[in-house]
XYZ file of C-alpha atoms in Angstrom:
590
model
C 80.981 118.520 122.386
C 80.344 118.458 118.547
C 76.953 120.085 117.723
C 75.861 119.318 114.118
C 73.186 121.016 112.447
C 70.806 120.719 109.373
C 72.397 124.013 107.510
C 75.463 126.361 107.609
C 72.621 128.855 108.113
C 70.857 126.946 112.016
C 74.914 126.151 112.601
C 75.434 129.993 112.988
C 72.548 130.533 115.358
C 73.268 127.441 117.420
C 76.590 128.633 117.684
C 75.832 131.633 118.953
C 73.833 130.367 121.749
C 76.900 127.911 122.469
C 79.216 130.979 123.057
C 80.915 129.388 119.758
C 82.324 132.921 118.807
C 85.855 131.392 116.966
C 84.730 131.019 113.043
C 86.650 128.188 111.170
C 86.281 126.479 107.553
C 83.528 124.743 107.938
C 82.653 125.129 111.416
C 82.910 127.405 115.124
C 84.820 126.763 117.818
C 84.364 127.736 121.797
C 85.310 126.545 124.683
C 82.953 123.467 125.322
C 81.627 123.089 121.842
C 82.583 122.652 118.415
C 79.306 123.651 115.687
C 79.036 122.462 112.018
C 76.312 122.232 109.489
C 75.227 119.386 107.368
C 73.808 121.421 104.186
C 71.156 118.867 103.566
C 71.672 115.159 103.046
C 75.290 114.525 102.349
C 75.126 110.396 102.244
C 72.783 108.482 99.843
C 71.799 105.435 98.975
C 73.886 103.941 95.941
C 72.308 103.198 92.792
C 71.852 99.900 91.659
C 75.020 100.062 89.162
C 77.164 100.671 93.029
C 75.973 96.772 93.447
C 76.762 95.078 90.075
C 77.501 95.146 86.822
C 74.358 93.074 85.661
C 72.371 96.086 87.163
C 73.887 98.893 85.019
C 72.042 98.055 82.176
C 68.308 97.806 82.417
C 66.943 94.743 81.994
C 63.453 92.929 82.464
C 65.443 89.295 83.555
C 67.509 91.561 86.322
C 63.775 92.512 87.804
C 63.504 93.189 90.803
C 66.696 94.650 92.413
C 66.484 94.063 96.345
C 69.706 94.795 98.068
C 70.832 91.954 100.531
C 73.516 94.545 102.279
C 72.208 98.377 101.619
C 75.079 100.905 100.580
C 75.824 104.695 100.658
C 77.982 106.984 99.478
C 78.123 110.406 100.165
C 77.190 112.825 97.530
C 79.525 114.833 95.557
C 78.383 117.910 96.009
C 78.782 117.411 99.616
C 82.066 115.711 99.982
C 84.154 118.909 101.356
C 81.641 119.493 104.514
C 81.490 115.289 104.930
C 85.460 115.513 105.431
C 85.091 118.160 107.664
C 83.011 116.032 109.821
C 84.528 113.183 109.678
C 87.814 114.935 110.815
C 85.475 117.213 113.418
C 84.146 113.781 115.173
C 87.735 111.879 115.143
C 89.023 114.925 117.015
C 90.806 113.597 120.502
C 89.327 116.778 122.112
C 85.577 115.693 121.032
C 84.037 113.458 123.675
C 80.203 113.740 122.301
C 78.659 114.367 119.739
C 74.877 116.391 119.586
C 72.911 115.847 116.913
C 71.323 119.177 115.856
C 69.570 118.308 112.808
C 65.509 119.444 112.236
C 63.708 118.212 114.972
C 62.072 115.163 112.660
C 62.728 112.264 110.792
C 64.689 113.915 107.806
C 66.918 115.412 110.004
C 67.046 111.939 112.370
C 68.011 110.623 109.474
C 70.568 112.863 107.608
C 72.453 112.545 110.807
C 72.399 109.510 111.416
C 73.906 108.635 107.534
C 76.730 110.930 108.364
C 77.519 109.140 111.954
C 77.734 106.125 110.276
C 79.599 106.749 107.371
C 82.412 108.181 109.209
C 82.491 105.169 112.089
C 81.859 107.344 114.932
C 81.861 105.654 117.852
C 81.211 108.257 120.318
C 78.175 108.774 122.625
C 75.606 111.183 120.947
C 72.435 113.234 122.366
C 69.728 114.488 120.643
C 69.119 118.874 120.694
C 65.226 118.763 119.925
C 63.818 121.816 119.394
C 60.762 123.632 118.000
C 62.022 126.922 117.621
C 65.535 128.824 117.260
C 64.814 131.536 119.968
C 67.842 131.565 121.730
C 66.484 131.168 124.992
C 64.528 127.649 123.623
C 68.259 126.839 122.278
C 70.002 127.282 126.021
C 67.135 125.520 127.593
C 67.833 123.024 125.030
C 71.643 122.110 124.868
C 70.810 122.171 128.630
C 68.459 119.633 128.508
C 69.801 117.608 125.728
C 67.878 114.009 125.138
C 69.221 110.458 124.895
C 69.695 109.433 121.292
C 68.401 106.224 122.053
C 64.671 108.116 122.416
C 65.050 108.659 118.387
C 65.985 104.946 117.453
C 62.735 104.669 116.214
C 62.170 107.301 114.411
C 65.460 106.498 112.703
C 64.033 103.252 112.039
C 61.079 104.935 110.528
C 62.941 107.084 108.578
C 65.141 104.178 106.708
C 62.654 101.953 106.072
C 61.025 105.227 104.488
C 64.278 105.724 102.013
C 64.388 102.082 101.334
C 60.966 101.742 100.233
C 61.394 104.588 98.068
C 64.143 103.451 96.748
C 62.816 99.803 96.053
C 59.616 101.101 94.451
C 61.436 103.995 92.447
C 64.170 101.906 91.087
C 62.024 98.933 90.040
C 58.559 100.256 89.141
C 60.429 102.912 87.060
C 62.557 99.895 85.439
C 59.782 97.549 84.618
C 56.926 100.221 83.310
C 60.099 101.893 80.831
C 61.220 98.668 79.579
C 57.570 97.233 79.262
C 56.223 100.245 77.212
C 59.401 101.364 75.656
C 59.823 105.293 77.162
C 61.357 106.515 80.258
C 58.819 106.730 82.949
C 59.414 107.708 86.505
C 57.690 105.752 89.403
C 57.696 107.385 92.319
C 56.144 105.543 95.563
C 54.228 108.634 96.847
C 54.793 111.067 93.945
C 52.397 108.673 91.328
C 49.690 108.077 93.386
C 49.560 111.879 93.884
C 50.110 112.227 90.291
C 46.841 109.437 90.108
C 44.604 112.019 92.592
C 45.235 114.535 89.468
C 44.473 112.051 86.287
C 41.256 111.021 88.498
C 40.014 114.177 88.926
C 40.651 115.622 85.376
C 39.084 112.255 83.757
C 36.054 112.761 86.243
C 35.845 116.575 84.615
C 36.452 115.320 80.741
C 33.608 112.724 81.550
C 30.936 114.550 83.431
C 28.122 115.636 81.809
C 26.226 118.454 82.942
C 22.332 118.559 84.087
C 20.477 121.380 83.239
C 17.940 122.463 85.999
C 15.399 125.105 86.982
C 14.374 127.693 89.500
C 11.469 130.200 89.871
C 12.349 133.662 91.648
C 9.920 135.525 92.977
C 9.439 139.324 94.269
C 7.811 140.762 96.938
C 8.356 144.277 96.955
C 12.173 144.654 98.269
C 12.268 140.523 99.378
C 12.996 137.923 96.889
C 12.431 133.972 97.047
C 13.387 131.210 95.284
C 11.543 127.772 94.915
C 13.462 124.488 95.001
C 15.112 123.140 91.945
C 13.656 121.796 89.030
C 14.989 119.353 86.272
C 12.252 119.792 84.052
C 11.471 122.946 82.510
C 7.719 122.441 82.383
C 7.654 121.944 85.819
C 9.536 124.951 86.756
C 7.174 127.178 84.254
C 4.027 125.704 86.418
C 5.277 126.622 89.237
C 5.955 129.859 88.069
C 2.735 130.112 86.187
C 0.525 129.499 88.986
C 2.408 132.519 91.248
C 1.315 134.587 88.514
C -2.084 133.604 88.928
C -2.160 133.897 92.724
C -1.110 137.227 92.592
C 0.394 137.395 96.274
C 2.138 134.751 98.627
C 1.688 133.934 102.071
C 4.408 134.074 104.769
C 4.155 130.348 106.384
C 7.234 130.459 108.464
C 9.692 133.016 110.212
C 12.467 131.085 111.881
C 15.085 133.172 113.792
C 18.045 131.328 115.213
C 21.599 132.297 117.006
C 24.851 130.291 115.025
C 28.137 130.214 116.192
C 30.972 130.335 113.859
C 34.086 128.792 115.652
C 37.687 130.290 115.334
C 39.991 127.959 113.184
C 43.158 126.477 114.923
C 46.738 127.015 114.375
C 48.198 126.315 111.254
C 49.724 123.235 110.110
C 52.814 123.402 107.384
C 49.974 121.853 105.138
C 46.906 124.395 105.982
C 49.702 127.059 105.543
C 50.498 126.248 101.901
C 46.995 125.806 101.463
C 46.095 129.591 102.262
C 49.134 131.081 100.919
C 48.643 129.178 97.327
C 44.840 130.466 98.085
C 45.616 134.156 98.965
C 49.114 134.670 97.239
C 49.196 132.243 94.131
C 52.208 130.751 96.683
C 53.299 127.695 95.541
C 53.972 124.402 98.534
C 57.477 125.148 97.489
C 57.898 128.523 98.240
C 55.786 128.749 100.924
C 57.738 126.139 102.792
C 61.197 127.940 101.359
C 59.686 131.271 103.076
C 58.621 129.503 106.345
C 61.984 127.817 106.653
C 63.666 131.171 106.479
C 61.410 132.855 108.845
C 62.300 129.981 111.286
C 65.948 130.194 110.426
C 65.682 134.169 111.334
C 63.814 133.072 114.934
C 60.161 134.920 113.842
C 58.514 131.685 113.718
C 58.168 127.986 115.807
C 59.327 124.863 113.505
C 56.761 125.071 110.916
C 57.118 121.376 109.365
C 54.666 120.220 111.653
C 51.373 118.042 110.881
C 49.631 119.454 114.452
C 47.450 123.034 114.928
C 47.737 122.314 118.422
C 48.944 122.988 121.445
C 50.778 121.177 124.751
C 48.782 121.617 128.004
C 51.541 123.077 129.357
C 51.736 126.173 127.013
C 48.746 127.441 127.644
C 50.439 130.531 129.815
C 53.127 131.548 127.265
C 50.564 131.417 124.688
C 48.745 133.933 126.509
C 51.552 136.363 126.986
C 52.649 136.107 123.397
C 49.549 136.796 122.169
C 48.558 139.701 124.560
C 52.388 141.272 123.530
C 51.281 140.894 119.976
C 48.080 142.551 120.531
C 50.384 145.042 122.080
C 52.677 145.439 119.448
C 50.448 145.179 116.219
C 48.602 148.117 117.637
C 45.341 145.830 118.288
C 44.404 146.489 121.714
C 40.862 146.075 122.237
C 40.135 144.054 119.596
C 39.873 141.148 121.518
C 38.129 140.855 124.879
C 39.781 137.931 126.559
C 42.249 135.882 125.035
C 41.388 132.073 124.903
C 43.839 129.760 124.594
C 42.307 126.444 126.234
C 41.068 125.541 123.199
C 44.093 124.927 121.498
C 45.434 123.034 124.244
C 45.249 118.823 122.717
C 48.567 116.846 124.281
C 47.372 113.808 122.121
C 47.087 116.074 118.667
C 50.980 117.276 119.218
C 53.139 114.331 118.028
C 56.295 115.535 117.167
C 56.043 119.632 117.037
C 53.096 121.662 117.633
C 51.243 124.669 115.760
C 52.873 127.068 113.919
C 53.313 130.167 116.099
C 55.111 133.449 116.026
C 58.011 133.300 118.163
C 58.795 136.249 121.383
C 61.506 137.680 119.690
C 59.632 138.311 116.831
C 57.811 140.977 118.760
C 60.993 142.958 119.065
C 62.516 141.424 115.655
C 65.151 144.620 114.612
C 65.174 144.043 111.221
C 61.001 144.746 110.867
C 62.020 146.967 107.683
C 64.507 144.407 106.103
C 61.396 141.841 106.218
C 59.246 144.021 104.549
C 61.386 144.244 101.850
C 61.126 140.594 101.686
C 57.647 140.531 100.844
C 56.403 137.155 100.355
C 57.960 136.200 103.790
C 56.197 139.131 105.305
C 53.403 137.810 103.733
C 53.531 134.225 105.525
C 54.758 135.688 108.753
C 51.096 137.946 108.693
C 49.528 134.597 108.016
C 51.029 133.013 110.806
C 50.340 136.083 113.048
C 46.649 136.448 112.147
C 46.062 133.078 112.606
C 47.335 133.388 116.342
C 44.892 135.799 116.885
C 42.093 134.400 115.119
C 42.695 131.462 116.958
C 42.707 132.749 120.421
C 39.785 134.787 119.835
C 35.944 134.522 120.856
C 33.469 132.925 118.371
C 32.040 135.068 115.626
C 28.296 135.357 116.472
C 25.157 136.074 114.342
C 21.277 135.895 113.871
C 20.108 133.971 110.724
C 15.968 134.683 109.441
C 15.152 132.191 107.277
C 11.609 132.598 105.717
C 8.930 130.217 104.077
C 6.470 132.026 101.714
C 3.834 130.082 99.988
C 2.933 131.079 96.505
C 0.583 129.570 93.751
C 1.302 125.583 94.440
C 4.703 125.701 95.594
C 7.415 126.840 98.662
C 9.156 129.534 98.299
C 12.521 130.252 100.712
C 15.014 132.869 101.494
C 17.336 133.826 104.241
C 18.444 136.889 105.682
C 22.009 136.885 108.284
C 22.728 139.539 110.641
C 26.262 139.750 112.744
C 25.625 140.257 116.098
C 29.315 139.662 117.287
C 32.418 139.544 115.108
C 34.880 137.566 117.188
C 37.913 136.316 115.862
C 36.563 138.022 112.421
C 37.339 141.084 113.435
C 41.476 140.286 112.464
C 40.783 138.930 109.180
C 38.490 141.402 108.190
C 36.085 138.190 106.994
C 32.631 140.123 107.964
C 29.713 137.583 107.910
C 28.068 138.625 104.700
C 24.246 137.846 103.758
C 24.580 134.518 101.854
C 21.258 135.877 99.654
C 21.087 139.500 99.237
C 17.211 138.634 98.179
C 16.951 138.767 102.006
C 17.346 142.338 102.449
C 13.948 142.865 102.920
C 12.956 140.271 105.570
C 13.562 142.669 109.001
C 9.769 143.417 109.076
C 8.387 140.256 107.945
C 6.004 138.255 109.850
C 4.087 135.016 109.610
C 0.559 135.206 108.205
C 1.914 138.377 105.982
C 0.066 138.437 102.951
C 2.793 139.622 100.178
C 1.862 141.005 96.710
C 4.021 139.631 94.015
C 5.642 142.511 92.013
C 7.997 140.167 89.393
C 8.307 136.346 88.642
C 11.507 134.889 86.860
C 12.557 131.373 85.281
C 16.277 130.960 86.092
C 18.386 127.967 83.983
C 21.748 126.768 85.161
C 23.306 123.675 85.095
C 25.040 121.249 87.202
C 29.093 121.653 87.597
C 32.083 119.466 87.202
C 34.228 118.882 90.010
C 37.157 121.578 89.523
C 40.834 120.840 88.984
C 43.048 120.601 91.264
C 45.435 124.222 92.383
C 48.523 123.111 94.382
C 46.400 124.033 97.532
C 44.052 121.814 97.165
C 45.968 119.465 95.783
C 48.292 119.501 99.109
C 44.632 119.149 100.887
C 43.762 116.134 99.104
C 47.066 114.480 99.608
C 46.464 114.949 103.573
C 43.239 112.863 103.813
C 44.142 110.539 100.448
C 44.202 107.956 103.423
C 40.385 108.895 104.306
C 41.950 109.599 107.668
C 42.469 112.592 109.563
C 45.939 111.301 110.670
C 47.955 109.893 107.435
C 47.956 110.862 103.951
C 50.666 110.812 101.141
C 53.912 111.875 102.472
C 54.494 114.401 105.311
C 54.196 117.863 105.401
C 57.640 118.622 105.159
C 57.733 116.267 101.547
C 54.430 116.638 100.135
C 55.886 119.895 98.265
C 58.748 118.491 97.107
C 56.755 115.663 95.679
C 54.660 118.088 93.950
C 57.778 119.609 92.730
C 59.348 116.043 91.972
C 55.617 115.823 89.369
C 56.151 119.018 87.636
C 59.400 119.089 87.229
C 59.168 115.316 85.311
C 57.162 116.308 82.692
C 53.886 114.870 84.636
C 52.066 118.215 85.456
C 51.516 121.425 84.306
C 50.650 124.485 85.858
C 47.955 126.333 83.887
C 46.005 129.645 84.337
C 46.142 133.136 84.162
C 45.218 134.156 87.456
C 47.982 134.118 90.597
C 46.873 130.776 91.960
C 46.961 128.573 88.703
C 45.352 124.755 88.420
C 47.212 121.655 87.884
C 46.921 119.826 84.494
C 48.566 116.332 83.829
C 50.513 115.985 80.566
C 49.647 113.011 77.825
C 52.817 111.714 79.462
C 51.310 111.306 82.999
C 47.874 109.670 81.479
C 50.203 107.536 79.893
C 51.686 106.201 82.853
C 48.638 105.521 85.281
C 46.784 104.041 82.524
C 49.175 101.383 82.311
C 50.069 101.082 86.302
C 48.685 98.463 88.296
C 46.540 99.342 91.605
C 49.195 98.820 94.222
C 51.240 101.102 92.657
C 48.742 103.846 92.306
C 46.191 103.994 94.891
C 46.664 106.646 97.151
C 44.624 104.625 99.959
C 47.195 101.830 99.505
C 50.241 104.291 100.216
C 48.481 106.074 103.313
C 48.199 102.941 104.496
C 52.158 102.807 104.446
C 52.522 106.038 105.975
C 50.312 104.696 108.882
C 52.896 101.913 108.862
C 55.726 104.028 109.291
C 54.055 106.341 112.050
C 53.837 102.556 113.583
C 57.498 101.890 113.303
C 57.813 105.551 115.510
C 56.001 104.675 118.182
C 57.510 101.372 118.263
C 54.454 99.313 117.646
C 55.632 97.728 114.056
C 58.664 96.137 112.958
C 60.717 98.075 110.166
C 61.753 94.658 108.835
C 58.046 93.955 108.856
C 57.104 96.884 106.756
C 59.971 96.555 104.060
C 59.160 92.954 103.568
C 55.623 93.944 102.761
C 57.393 96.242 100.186
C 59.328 93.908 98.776
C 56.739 91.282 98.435
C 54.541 93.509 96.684
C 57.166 94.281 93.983
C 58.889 90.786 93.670
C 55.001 89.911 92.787
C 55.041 92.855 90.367
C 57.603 92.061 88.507
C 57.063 88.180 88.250
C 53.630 88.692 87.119
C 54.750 91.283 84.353
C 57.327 88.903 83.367
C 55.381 86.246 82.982
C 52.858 87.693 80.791
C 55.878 88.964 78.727
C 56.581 85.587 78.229
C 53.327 83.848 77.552
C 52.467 86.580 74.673
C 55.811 87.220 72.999
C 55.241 90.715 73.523
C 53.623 93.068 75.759
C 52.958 96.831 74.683
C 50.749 96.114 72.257
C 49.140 98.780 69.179
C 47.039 100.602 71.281
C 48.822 100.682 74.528
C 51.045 103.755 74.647
């Protein structure tokens, strides 16, 4: 059997666990299986040149390009390891052939190219995985799965790349010739690029309220009144405290909140908190993750779930309990939960992120250390075990209604009572208003002399820009859905990558986690961009599409008809108004 994997790098562990101890060029050799590595995507799609002369040079008459027959080649950079496959998968020897690839539908569909391409004809079976431990490999090349379970998600997966492509080629074509400079259209990448121009007009636009507070004093306690827009009226209210010379306490409300522990991490809630905590960017974070998978300290970590599979509810338990162990935080935690994580239907593909067993015993603790930024991921992911397994965090909030002169005066006063799954993160419930220090011994009826009076001024805020953090947050619920967004997890960086790197956004700031800025450029282009080509809604609503197409409920052909539809449209109606006014890109369009 031929095992194929994603990288040279998941080749040599799989190998390993196939007793595949003979090293070759370009692959290892046992006695029942033969392991290579893919290094990435080694086939393409051609570009529109591949099809025709008349498409090498850009033209507005040759809009749009839609392929009848699709075509490939395989890149050049990868050309050496593609012969080594292709002469791997002819070998008389090989009866099957495993696909190995990431457990998703990248790596469904970087094999699947390569199968293809070199007219295999020989039965294949699917190694999926969701971590490298080299137990979870055995159990898996034991209990390999039919490759006929992924059709779909190969389906999925091309219709993905050939929408892409058909939006990329043609958008980019039409909005370069039409406004005479190179623009790049991307079919996820600019209506993330639009979530940043919104957001930064919305700032450039608002315009900020002034309002007004009066804070009053009571000895050690300290209240505030409710917020003012005029002035006068905040001076009045302040005025007339003065002239009542003490308040009364009207209200002592004491009540018991619960602060739930969060859930596992997601690739996407990971990126978040490391751009958050680290100045991480998506990028590196998932380059860092990746590796600490590769090196078997972490579960498959491009997953969109923070959940759990009923039936892991045991392991979970012991891993966490050994980590508690090892970590040297026994007694920290009174009873490990892990029920609440448990959510079959929230698992699609690959569940939470998780430390892996044999990172408990991982030999090369020092060697990590030294690489610091993974260390610093791998104590997110840890943490965020424990957190999540933990009780709730517990505490007592006072709040307090004093009245004063001819207004309401409030303040609140929070006590913990029980840290819970604080107690790893070191997040201590804090009073949110120090002014309640002094509300232990208050009671209602209290009569309160007034010691000082104050007129605060402040104004209303614009929404902030974006960091890559949030940004990656936004992108997740652009479809106002919990479940579909722009891209994937395992893209969504390299989109934001795909933006920066094309002259679209800039990364600004001083401190480690720095904001996202668009460039003239990027205005530039969604000003002149049509709706369907921008709205983030509108693409979400593709990515629902192609979650469809997995699970078998939509047609591929369906979906890329839609596509095509929407740009032959496009393009016709551009053309057309070419035609009707002799010119398009007129003086003030840019």
């Amino acid at each position: 059997k031929l095992i194929i994997a994603e990288k040279p790098s998941v080749a040599r562990i799989l190998a390993k666990a196939a007793d595949c101890g003979k090293k070759q060029k370009g692959y290892y050799e046992g006695q029942e299986y033969l392991v290579s590595g893919c290094s990435g995507h080694l086939v393409e799609s051609a570009m529109p040149h591949e099809y025709g002369e008349k498409w090498k040079k850009w033209s507005l008459d040759e809009l749009p390009i839609l392929p009848a027959k699709w075509k490939y080649h395989v890149k050049e950079r990868g050309k050496v390891q593609f012969s080594i496959l292709n002469r791997l998968m002819k070998r008389n020897d090989i009866e099957e052939i495993v696909c190995a690839t990431d457990a998703g539908r990248e790596g469904e569909l970087i094999f699947r190219h390569i199968y293809r391409e070199t007219g295999c004809r020989k039965p294949v079976k699917r190694l999926w995985i969701s971590s490298l431990e080299e137990k979870t490999v055995e159990r898996g090349l034991q209990e390999l799965q039919s490759s006929e379970k992924y059709d779909n998600l190969y389906r999925a997966a091309l219709a993905r790349e050939k929408a892409d492509w058909i939006v990329g080629i043609n958008a980019s074509r039409l909005f370069s010739l039409l406004y005479r400079q190179p623009f790049r259209v991307g079919r996820v990448m600019t209506p993330t690029l639009n979530i940043v121009c919104q957001r930064e007009t919305e700032r450039e636009q608002f315009q900020p309220v002034p309002f007004y507070c009066a804070e009053i004093s009571f000895g050690v306690l300290t209240a505030k009144s409710e917020r003012f827009y005029e002035k006068e009226e905040a001076e009045n209210c302040l005025d007339s405290c003065y002239d009542a010379k003490a308040g009364t306490v009207t209200s002592v409300k004491i009540s018991e909140k619960t602060e739930k522990p969060p859930v596992l991490y997601d690739l996407t809630a990971l990126q978040r908190d490391a751009n958050k905590k680290f100045g991480f960017s998506p990028q590196k974070t998932m380059e860092c993750a990746q590796s600490l998978y590769e090196n078997r300290l972490i579960t498959y970590p491009r997953t969109d779930s923070c959940y759990l599979t009923s039936d892991m509810e045991e392991s979970t338990k012991e891993l966490a309990e050994s980590l508690l162990k090892e970590y040297g935080k026994e007694g920290q935690l009174k009873d490990v939960q892990v029920k609440r994580l448990l959510n079959d239907g929230k698992v699609k593909d690959h569940h939470g992120i998780l430390p892996t067993k044999e990172s408990i015993s991982f030999p090369d603790r020092k060697e990590l250390k030294q690489k610091s930024e993974e260390e610093k991921i791998f104590s997110l992911i840890l943490l965020r075990l424990l957190e999540a397994v933990s009780s709730e965090c517990l505490w007592e909030e006072k709040e307090i209604l004093i009245h004063c002169g001819n207004s309401e005066f409030s303040c609140r006063k929070k006590k913990m009572i029980y840290p819970g799954w604080r107690v790893f993160s070191g997040k201590e419930v804090q009073d949110e208003d120090k002014s309640g220090e002094g509300a232990d011994d208050i009671f209602e009826g209290q009569i309160l002399a007034l010691t000082e009076g104050i007129l605060k001024e402040d104004k209303t805020s614009p929404p902030p820009s974006f960091t890559e953090g949030s940004l990656m947050h936004e992108m997740e619920k652009a479809g106002k859905s919990e479940d579909f967004g722009l891209g994937t997890p395992a893209t969504r960086s390299g989109i934001l990558e795909k933006l920066i790197q094309s002259g679209y956004l800039n990364r600004e700031g001083k401190g480690k986690t720095k904001i996202l800025k668009p460039t003239e450029k990027a205005i530039q282009l969604i000003t002149v961009l049509p709706e369907e080509i921008k709205s983030p809604s509108l693409t979400a609503e593709w990515e629902k599409k192609l979650k469809l197409i997995e699970d078998g409920a939509y047609s591929a052909e369906d979906f890329l008809t839609e596509i095509q539809n929407m740009i032959y449209h496009m393009t016709e109606s551009y053309q057309k108004a070419l035609n009707s006014s002799g010119s398009f890109a007129s003086d003030s369009a840019p």
